[in-house]
């Protein structure tokens, strides 16, 4: 591929972040009217089927785009062009087959799965969503191919296509079935089938994008003839070494949430009435964690864009580029993480009221506000753990993040059990435990990186300056919220507050010389010229 087509990792991260924001927004637009249509109780069928779908999807596709992207980027850097089609075939044969098997088994055993989840009515939704696992496995192969060339645009567009079809088809089918008198469990199944249709649309788009890719992805005949390809067994071994640990990390992360739910409820029930325990856990599990997870796609986008850049530079032993890229990734992720942490902390109550309005939610929002204010600060280490994990994956050490995630999960479970058991702390022990576990994971990843490629984070650029900017953002949020609420309703005042506080944050970042306007402009100009 010509160098002109390769994107700077920051530019790719911006593309993925923007598409991720729109996908989250479309997802919210989808769920809110659907909930209003069928009711909260019927939406439990949706949640049940979607949770099992996400778990099976992590088995079928976790590590797939990353593994392909890392290997293709390395192959391009070393001029091993014959390896690229082989990598695609290996990935497809393993993961697409696995996705197909899980789809078929999930569809066949949908009644049993619904029974296990204590929700027989969720059968229709479970059966309707199972084909999507195969579709996403195919999509993931093609995403990995383009990401290996540092081209994040196909992934971003695919995400938008999937979200748009999900909104139109999912709600459209549900609305039609509801108005024609279908039972609510079948209406929700129709909405879920819209999700499956959206994955078909994404699969068709990515397949066509791959088949009709332009000439810049082709290799000239002489380079292809002169290339000595890597033996297939070695490629399979390398691919599994990269992909399987990422899969284990993803599964561990999903299980961490399930263990957290069991631990918190188990301890709360031991010293308070069941209804109160359920209200506290609902406030934390549904409200707090929903808002806490919203900013995550910004950091994940940096990690996805980072892997092919570092993988290629590491393969060519370009230590200067590796260290420079890592430094930029640390800085950018810290800027985002500190801004999100302090900003979200400042608007915690108003954000909860915006997303969860209504008199029925008043007590839950009141309980959730201090929990979210505590948990917000974990965003800093959540972001850095994602970035450091991506760096280790890019240099072929994907088993090391598994170690840090496992240690972090154990610490999180242990501390949650201990702290929630203290009646004076009760539910507050859960976010405190998260703030204890993630720094340990980050420190471990920093140690692994220093051991294998050297270097350490710049404390001033990665922690001190973003902290100053974050505090400024928090103060600005409180000040602007007070001023705007003098003449605007709280929910309306939230939006100009975010804009003004964001402007203050960017100004302080610029003054601290963390990133300049010329640097941002250079990212876009360089990639515009190369497109």
XYZ file of C-alpha atoms in Angstrom:
531
model
C 0.000 0.000 0.000
C 1.327 3.422 -0.840
C 2.395 5.510 2.112
C 0.018 8.222 1.073
C -2.943 6.044 1.975
C -1.744 5.308 5.495
C -3.293 7.410 8.231
C -1.691 8.903 11.298
C -2.914 6.995 14.345
C -4.330 10.178 15.898
C -6.373 10.834 12.754
C -7.685 7.275 12.851
C -8.577 7.670 16.510
C -10.519 10.847 15.717
C -12.472 9.047 12.978
C -13.334 6.164 15.283
C -14.210 8.518 18.146
C -16.606 10.549 16.027
C -18.281 7.439 14.647
C -18.369 5.950 18.140
C -20.095 9.050 19.496
C -22.708 8.905 16.738
C -23.217 5.168 17.301
C -23.782 5.760 21.040
C -26.190 8.573 20.231
C -28.131 6.447 17.742
C -28.195 3.611 20.273
C -29.742 5.912 22.881
C -32.287 7.152 20.329
C -33.148 3.504 19.604
C -33.584 2.331 23.195
C -35.489 5.304 24.613
C -38.518 5.167 22.248
C -38.444 1.366 22.276
C -38.681 1.432 26.081
C -41.542 3.897 25.867
C -43.267 1.604 23.364
C -43.033 -1.739 25.154
C -42.341 -0.723 28.767
C -39.492 -1.368 31.188
C -40.512 -4.931 32.041
C -40.561 -6.054 28.405
C -37.180 -4.400 27.867
C -35.766 -6.963 30.285
C -36.150 -9.492 27.429
C -33.994 -7.204 25.290
C -31.356 -6.858 28.011
C -31.274 -10.594 28.693
C -30.830 -11.564 25.050
C -28.299 -8.799 24.412
C -26.156 -9.814 27.391
C -25.819 -13.408 26.155
C -25.170 -12.090 22.638
C -22.316 -9.890 23.873
C -20.781 -12.810 25.775
C -20.906 -15.174 22.783
C -19.683 -12.375 20.529
C -16.620 -11.950 22.739
C -15.885 -15.645 22.213
C -16.251 -15.364 18.438
C -14.583 -12.044 17.662
C -12.525 -10.706 20.593
C -8.960 -10.231 19.442
C -9.847 -10.807 15.803
C -9.466 -7.271 14.353
C -6.510 -6.580 16.641
C -4.699 -9.785 15.715
C -5.210 -9.239 11.989
C -4.260 -5.551 12.163
C -1.067 -6.224 14.123
C 0.069 -9.006 11.778
C -0.757 -7.141 8.556
C 1.006 -3.997 9.769
C 4.059 -6.076 10.656
C 3.975 -7.834 7.273
C 3.808 -4.492 5.440
C 6.721 -3.142 7.463
C 8.868 -6.182 6.618
C 7.756 -6.380 2.974
C 6.149 -9.800 3.425
C 3.254 -9.165 1.039
C 2.448 -12.857 0.475
C 1.564 -13.189 4.159
C -1.380 -10.767 3.981
C -3.882 -12.962 2.056
C -2.756 -15.925 4.147
C -3.457 -14.027 7.360
C -6.970 -13.195 6.140
C -7.634 -16.842 5.237
C -6.340 -18.087 8.592
C -8.418 -15.578 10.560
C -11.538 -16.278 8.522
C -11.184 -20.049 8.767
C -10.837 -19.936 12.558
C -13.128 -17.159 13.727
C -15.795 -17.107 11.031
C -16.229 -20.850 11.542
C -16.441 -20.313 15.299
C -18.956 -17.521 14.788
C -21.069 -19.753 12.559
C -21.036 -22.607 15.068
C -22.017 -20.320 17.955
C -24.811 -18.769 15.863
C -26.286 -22.164 14.999
C -25.959 -23.567 18.513
C -27.351 -20.377 20.039
C -30.362 -20.487 17.729
C -31.024 -24.182 18.367
C -30.739 -23.860 22.143
C -32.464 -20.469 22.417
C -35.299 -21.889 24.630
C -32.785 -23.416 27.037
C -30.727 -20.213 27.119
C -33.834 -18.167 27.933
C -34.754 -20.681 30.657
C -31.288 -20.458 32.220
C -31.633 -16.675 32.289
C -34.937 -17.045 34.188
C -36.795 -15.379 31.332
C -38.751 -17.802 29.129
C -40.288 -14.863 27.262
C -36.821 -13.820 26.060
C -36.757 -16.846 23.708
C -37.832 -14.824 20.662
C -35.182 -12.178 21.258
C -32.423 -14.752 21.876
C -33.288 -16.680 18.700
C -33.527 -13.490 16.637
C -30.094 -12.163 17.585
C -28.012 -15.325 17.225
C -27.296 -15.014 13.432
C -25.637 -11.666 14.188
C -22.663 -13.469 15.763
C -21.674 -14.967 12.399
C -22.177 -11.639 10.621
C -19.968 -9.720 13.041
C -17.257 -12.383 12.765
C -17.119 -11.709 9.001
C -17.169 -7.947 9.567
C -14.325 -8.229 12.097
C -12.061 -9.947 9.560
C -12.426 -7.080 7.092
C -12.094 -4.458 9.833
C -8.810 -6.025 10.853
C -7.591 -5.942 7.240
C -8.175 -2.208 6.816
C -6.946 -1.362 10.299
C -3.722 -3.182 9.478
C -3.199 -0.569 6.763
C -3.905 2.193 9.309
C -7.153 2.975 7.503
C -9.880 3.384 10.132
C -12.464 4.925 7.783
C -14.093 1.598 6.702
C -14.489 0.583 10.357
C -16.021 3.952 11.239
C -18.452 3.866 8.297
C -19.380 0.253 9.005
C -20.242 1.156 12.605
C -22.500 3.974 11.390
C -24.209 1.743 8.818
C -24.894 -0.849 11.484
C -26.260 1.725 13.951
C -28.496 3.439 11.362
C -30.060 0.174 10.141
C -30.502 -0.946 13.751
C -32.458 2.228 14.525
C -34.655 2.172 11.417
C -35.256 -1.574 11.077
C -35.356 -2.415 14.778
C -37.785 0.274 15.839
C -39.752 0.000 12.589
C -40.376 -3.725 13.016
C -41.216 -3.305 16.704
C -43.627 -0.439 15.967
C -45.396 -2.475 13.257
C -45.740 -5.561 15.457
C -46.915 -3.549 18.470
C -49.649 -1.818 16.475
C -50.803 -5.162 15.050
C -51.314 -6.695 18.477
C -48.341 -9.062 18.753
C -47.358 -10.119 22.308
C -44.706 -7.880 23.866
C -42.080 -10.645 23.940
C -42.487 -11.028 20.156
C -42.382 -7.260 19.669
C -39.032 -7.159 21.485
C -37.912 -10.115 19.374
C -38.772 -8.053 16.292
C -36.685 -5.154 17.605
C -33.776 -7.528 18.200
C -34.166 -8.921 14.682
C -33.564 -5.344 13.517
C -30.193 -5.575 15.281
C -29.437 -8.738 13.312
C -30.436 -7.013 10.062
C -28.034 -4.194 10.929
C -25.158 -6.677 11.165
C -26.139 -8.049 7.735
C -25.922 -4.496 6.371
C -22.497 -4.006 7.954
C -21.311 -7.350 6.553
C -22.464 -6.451 3.038
C -20.792 -3.028 3.250
C -17.446 -4.387 4.497
C -17.475 -7.252 1.984
C -18.029 -4.841 -0.920
C -15.436 -2.445 0.506
C -12.897 -5.274 0.587
C -13.745 -6.719 -2.839
C -13.658 -3.319 -4.537
C -10.695 -1.900 -2.603
C -8.580 0.455 -4.699
C -5.202 -0.166 -6.295
C -3.260 1.305 -3.381
C -3.883 -1.977 -1.532
C -2.370 -4.010 -4.371
C 1.237 -5.176 -4.583
C 3.308 -4.888 -7.738
C 4.329 -8.153 -9.377
C 8.080 -7.859 -8.710
C 7.604 -7.294 -4.978
C 5.226 -10.238 -4.798
C 7.596 -12.574 -6.672
C 10.654 -11.550 -4.635
C 8.827 -11.948 -1.328
C 9.545 -15.124 0.648
C 6.348 -15.823 2.550
C 6.166 -17.009 6.159
C 5.198 -20.690 6.619
C 1.505 -21.155 7.327
C 2.104 -22.934 10.643
C 4.123 -19.995 11.918
C 1.413 -17.540 10.845
C -1.271 -19.600 12.608
C 0.859 -19.776 15.741
C 1.536 -16.026 15.736
C -2.104 -15.206 15.116
C -3.292 -17.369 18.006
C -0.594 -15.989 20.325
C -1.907 -12.479 19.664
C -5.644 -13.192 19.497
C -6.315 -15.730 22.233
C -4.990 -13.630 25.152
C -7.097 -10.680 23.952
C -10.121 -12.985 23.905
C -9.360 -14.107 27.458
C -9.037 -10.460 28.571
C -12.375 -9.586 26.998
C -14.122 -12.538 28.595
C -12.495 -11.702 31.948
C -13.727 -8.107 31.695
C -17.287 -9.302 30.999
C -17.135 -11.769 33.859
C -15.815 -9.021 36.147
C -19.121 -7.191 35.776
C -21.120 -10.333 36.546
C -18.991 -11.102 39.606
C -19.384 -7.503 40.750
C -23.176 -7.778 40.543
C -23.206 -11.023 42.544
C -20.773 -9.706 45.168
C -22.511 -6.376 45.762
C -26.023 -7.814 46.040
C -24.833 -10.691 48.219
C -23.173 -8.366 50.727
C -25.887 -5.694 50.762
C -28.616 -8.277 51.457
C -26.725 -9.414 54.545
C -27.435 -6.200 56.482
C -30.308 -4.352 54.757
C -33.782 -5.119 53.354
C -33.871 -6.705 49.903
C -35.839 -3.806 48.369
C -33.256 -1.271 49.516
C -30.394 -3.441 48.275
C -32.064 -3.766 44.869
C -32.605 -0.008 44.677
C -28.942 0.720 45.498
C -27.645 -1.865 43.046
C -30.036 -0.631 40.360
C -28.780 2.916 40.919
C -25.171 1.792 40.584
C -25.447 -0.992 38.001
C -27.949 0.654 35.656
C -27.477 4.397 36.118
C -23.895 4.953 37.261
C -22.181 2.344 35.108
C -24.194 3.412 32.038
C -22.865 6.980 32.231
C -19.405 5.847 33.329
C -19.033 3.677 30.215
C -20.093 6.409 27.778
C -16.647 8.090 27.404
C -14.870 4.755 26.985
C -15.090 4.668 23.190
C -12.781 7.714 22.956
C -9.935 5.826 24.650
C -10.731 2.557 22.873
C -10.464 4.421 19.556
C -6.927 5.544 20.377
C -5.969 1.979 21.263
C -7.390 0.570 18.017
C -5.507 3.129 15.924
C -2.343 2.700 17.948
C -1.810 -1.025 17.373
C -0.914 -1.079 13.634
C 1.350 1.985 13.947
C 3.408 0.558 16.800
C 3.343 -2.973 15.405
C 4.863 -1.845 12.102
C 7.465 0.397 13.743
C 8.404 -2.322 16.246
C 8.852 -4.891 13.466
C 11.252 -2.523 11.654
C 13.062 -1.856 14.961
C 12.300 1.851 14.631
C 12.641 2.569 18.345
C 12.371 6.326 17.890
C 8.979 6.065 16.178
C 7.758 3.545 18.746
C 8.655 5.798 21.675
C 7.303 8.927 19.984
C 4.005 7.213 19.188
C 3.691 5.849 22.712
C 4.330 9.299 24.189
C 1.631 10.850 21.991
C -0.801 8.068 22.882
C -0.186 8.564 26.612
C -0.667 12.314 26.279
C -3.818 12.152 24.143
C -5.447 9.475 26.301
C -4.649 11.430 29.484
C -6.143 14.597 28.002
C -9.363 12.746 27.196
C -9.475 10.728 30.429
C -8.840 13.649 32.804
C -11.320 15.835 30.925
C -14.020 13.158 31.022
C -13.327 12.312 34.685
C -13.488 15.857 36.076
C -16.151 17.023 33.639
C -18.478 14.097 34.353
C -17.888 14.506 38.088
C -18.977 18.131 37.844
C -22.229 17.378 35.980
C -22.964 14.000 37.617
C -26.357 14.897 39.059
C -27.569 16.832 36.011
C -26.412 14.102 33.618
C -28.256 11.456 35.611
C -31.420 13.573 35.610
C -31.078 14.032 31.847
C -30.718 10.325 31.069
C -33.073 9.047 33.767
C -35.895 11.580 34.127
C -39.183 11.044 35.945
C -40.464 11.048 39.491
C -39.973 7.270 39.752
C -36.217 7.716 39.328
C -35.809 10.586 41.821
C -34.627 8.430 44.751
C -32.355 6.365 42.523
C -30.751 9.477 40.980
C -30.141 10.891 44.451
C -28.433 7.636 45.466
C -26.504 7.397 42.194
C -25.055 10.929 42.173
C -22.317 10.486 44.837
C -21.535 7.024 43.455
C -20.897 8.459 39.996
C -18.823 11.300 41.472
C -16.556 8.724 43.119
C -16.373 6.357 40.165
C -15.573 9.129 37.645
C -11.960 9.336 38.757
C -11.368 5.701 37.743
C -11.718 6.897 34.118
C -8.107 8.081 34.204
C -6.697 4.636 34.950
C -9.314 2.862 32.834
C -8.097 4.912 29.882
C -4.411 4.324 30.579
C -4.961 0.592 31.157
C -6.582 0.364 27.718
C -3.741 2.257 26.036
C -0.962 0.332 27.791
C -2.731 -2.937 26.997
C -2.907 -1.949 23.310
C 0.810 -1.145 23.309
C 1.648 -4.585 24.706
C -0.621 -6.222 22.134
C 1.081 -4.277 19.353
C 4.541 -5.622 20.262
C 3.292 -9.214 20.433
C 3.031 -9.416 24.237
C -0.738 -9.751 24.392
C -0.520 -12.293 27.215
C 0.783 -9.627 29.603
C -2.448 -7.561 29.740
C -4.220 -10.806 30.636
C -2.040 -11.001 33.744
C -2.780 -7.414 34.773
C -6.516 -7.803 34.064
C -6.641 -11.009 36.110
C -4.823 -9.406 39.032
C -7.060 -6.341 38.771
C -10.209 -8.486 38.698
C -9.110 -10.372 41.810
C -8.329 -7.133 43.651
C -11.623 -5.607 42.516
C -13.623 -8.623 43.721
C -11.784 -8.852 47.051
C -11.995 -5.125 47.826
C -15.661 -4.983 46.773
C -16.460 -7.868 49.112
C -14.590 -6.243 52.026
C -15.728 -2.642 51.546
C -19.385 -3.301 50.691
C -19.581 -5.503 53.811
C -18.963 -2.413 55.955
C -22.467 -1.044 56.698
C -21.218 2.548 56.842
C -19.839 2.229 53.292
C -22.297 -0.308 51.800
C -22.719 0.392 48.030
C -19.964 3.046 48.106
C -17.479 0.208 48.466
C -18.038 -0.779 44.814
C -16.724 2.429 43.137
C -13.960 2.722 45.738
C -12.821 -0.824 44.880
C -12.735 0.120 41.185
C -10.520 3.100 42.009
C -8.154 0.746 43.822
C -8.002 -2.030 41.210
C -7.387 -0.064 37.999
C -4.266 1.821 39.181
C -2.702 -1.555 39.995
C -3.424 -2.739 36.447
C -1.903 0.419 34.949
C 1.237 0.193 37.075
C 1.714 -3.441 36.069
C 1.362 -2.556 32.375
C 3.838 0.325 32.744
C 6.330 -2.135 34.258
C 5.781 -4.636 31.418
C 6.295 -1.915 28.783
C 9.471 -0.638 30.430
C 10.855 -4.167 30.595
C 10.232 -5.010 26.930
C 10.681 -1.746 25.022
C 12.018 0.683 27.611
C 10.824 4.159 28.451
C 8.380 5.401 31.035
C 5.532 7.906 30.978
C 6.357 11.579 31.335
C 4.809 12.381 34.727
C 4.345 16.071 33.916
C 2.758 15.547 30.481
C 0.723 12.450 31.344
C -0.435 13.258 34.862
C 0.380 16.731 36.225
C -0.668 18.999 33.334
C -3.844 17.020 32.499
C -4.683 17.115 36.237
C -4.405 20.919 36.247
C -6.607 21.099 33.144
C -9.077 18.650 34.686
C -9.437 20.692 37.886
C -9.967 23.803 35.737
C -12.698 21.952 33.846
C -14.413 20.936 37.099
C -14.373 24.511 38.438
C -15.657 25.805 35.083
C -18.494 23.255 35.074
C -19.678 24.283 38.534
C -19.426 27.996 37.719
C -21.202 27.838 34.350
C -23.858 25.483 35.710
C -24.662 27.991 38.443
C -24.792 30.898 35.985
C -26.877 29.188 33.298
C -29.348 27.756 35.797
C -30.196 31.307 36.881
C -32.275 31.685 33.725
C -32.508 28.191 32.148
C -34.043 24.879 33.298
C -31.333 22.499 34.650
C -31.600 20.051 31.730
C -31.252 22.836 29.163
C -28.488 24.567 31.113
C -26.424 21.384 30.955
C -25.635 21.766 27.245
C -24.173 25.309 27.205
C -22.343 24.378 30.407
C -20.616 21.455 28.682
C -19.676 23.615 25.679
C -18.254 26.461 27.779
C -16.425 24.179 30.219
C -15.032 22.201 27.273
C -13.708 25.422 25.748
C -12.004 26.300 29.040
C -10.475 22.828 29.190
C -9.085 23.099 25.654
C -7.692 26.554 26.454
C -5.867 25.273 29.541
C -4.532 22.283 27.585
C -3.182 24.670 24.966
C -1.633 26.906 27.628
C 0.020 23.861 29.196
C 1.429 23.057 25.731
C 0.062 19.512 25.792
C -1.276 19.891 22.272
C -1.288 22.879 19.953
C -3.713 24.046 17.285
C -0.983 23.607 14.660
C -0.478 19.999 15.755
C -4.195 19.269 15.400
C -4.300 21.060 12.045
C -1.251 19.103 10.916
C -2.963 15.787 11.657
C -5.884 16.640 9.387
C -3.825 18.287 6.633
C -1.405 15.377 6.397
C -4.215 12.843 6.099
C -6.230 15.017 3.739
C -3.269 15.236 1.411
C -2.806 11.494 1.593
C -6.414 10.580 0.917
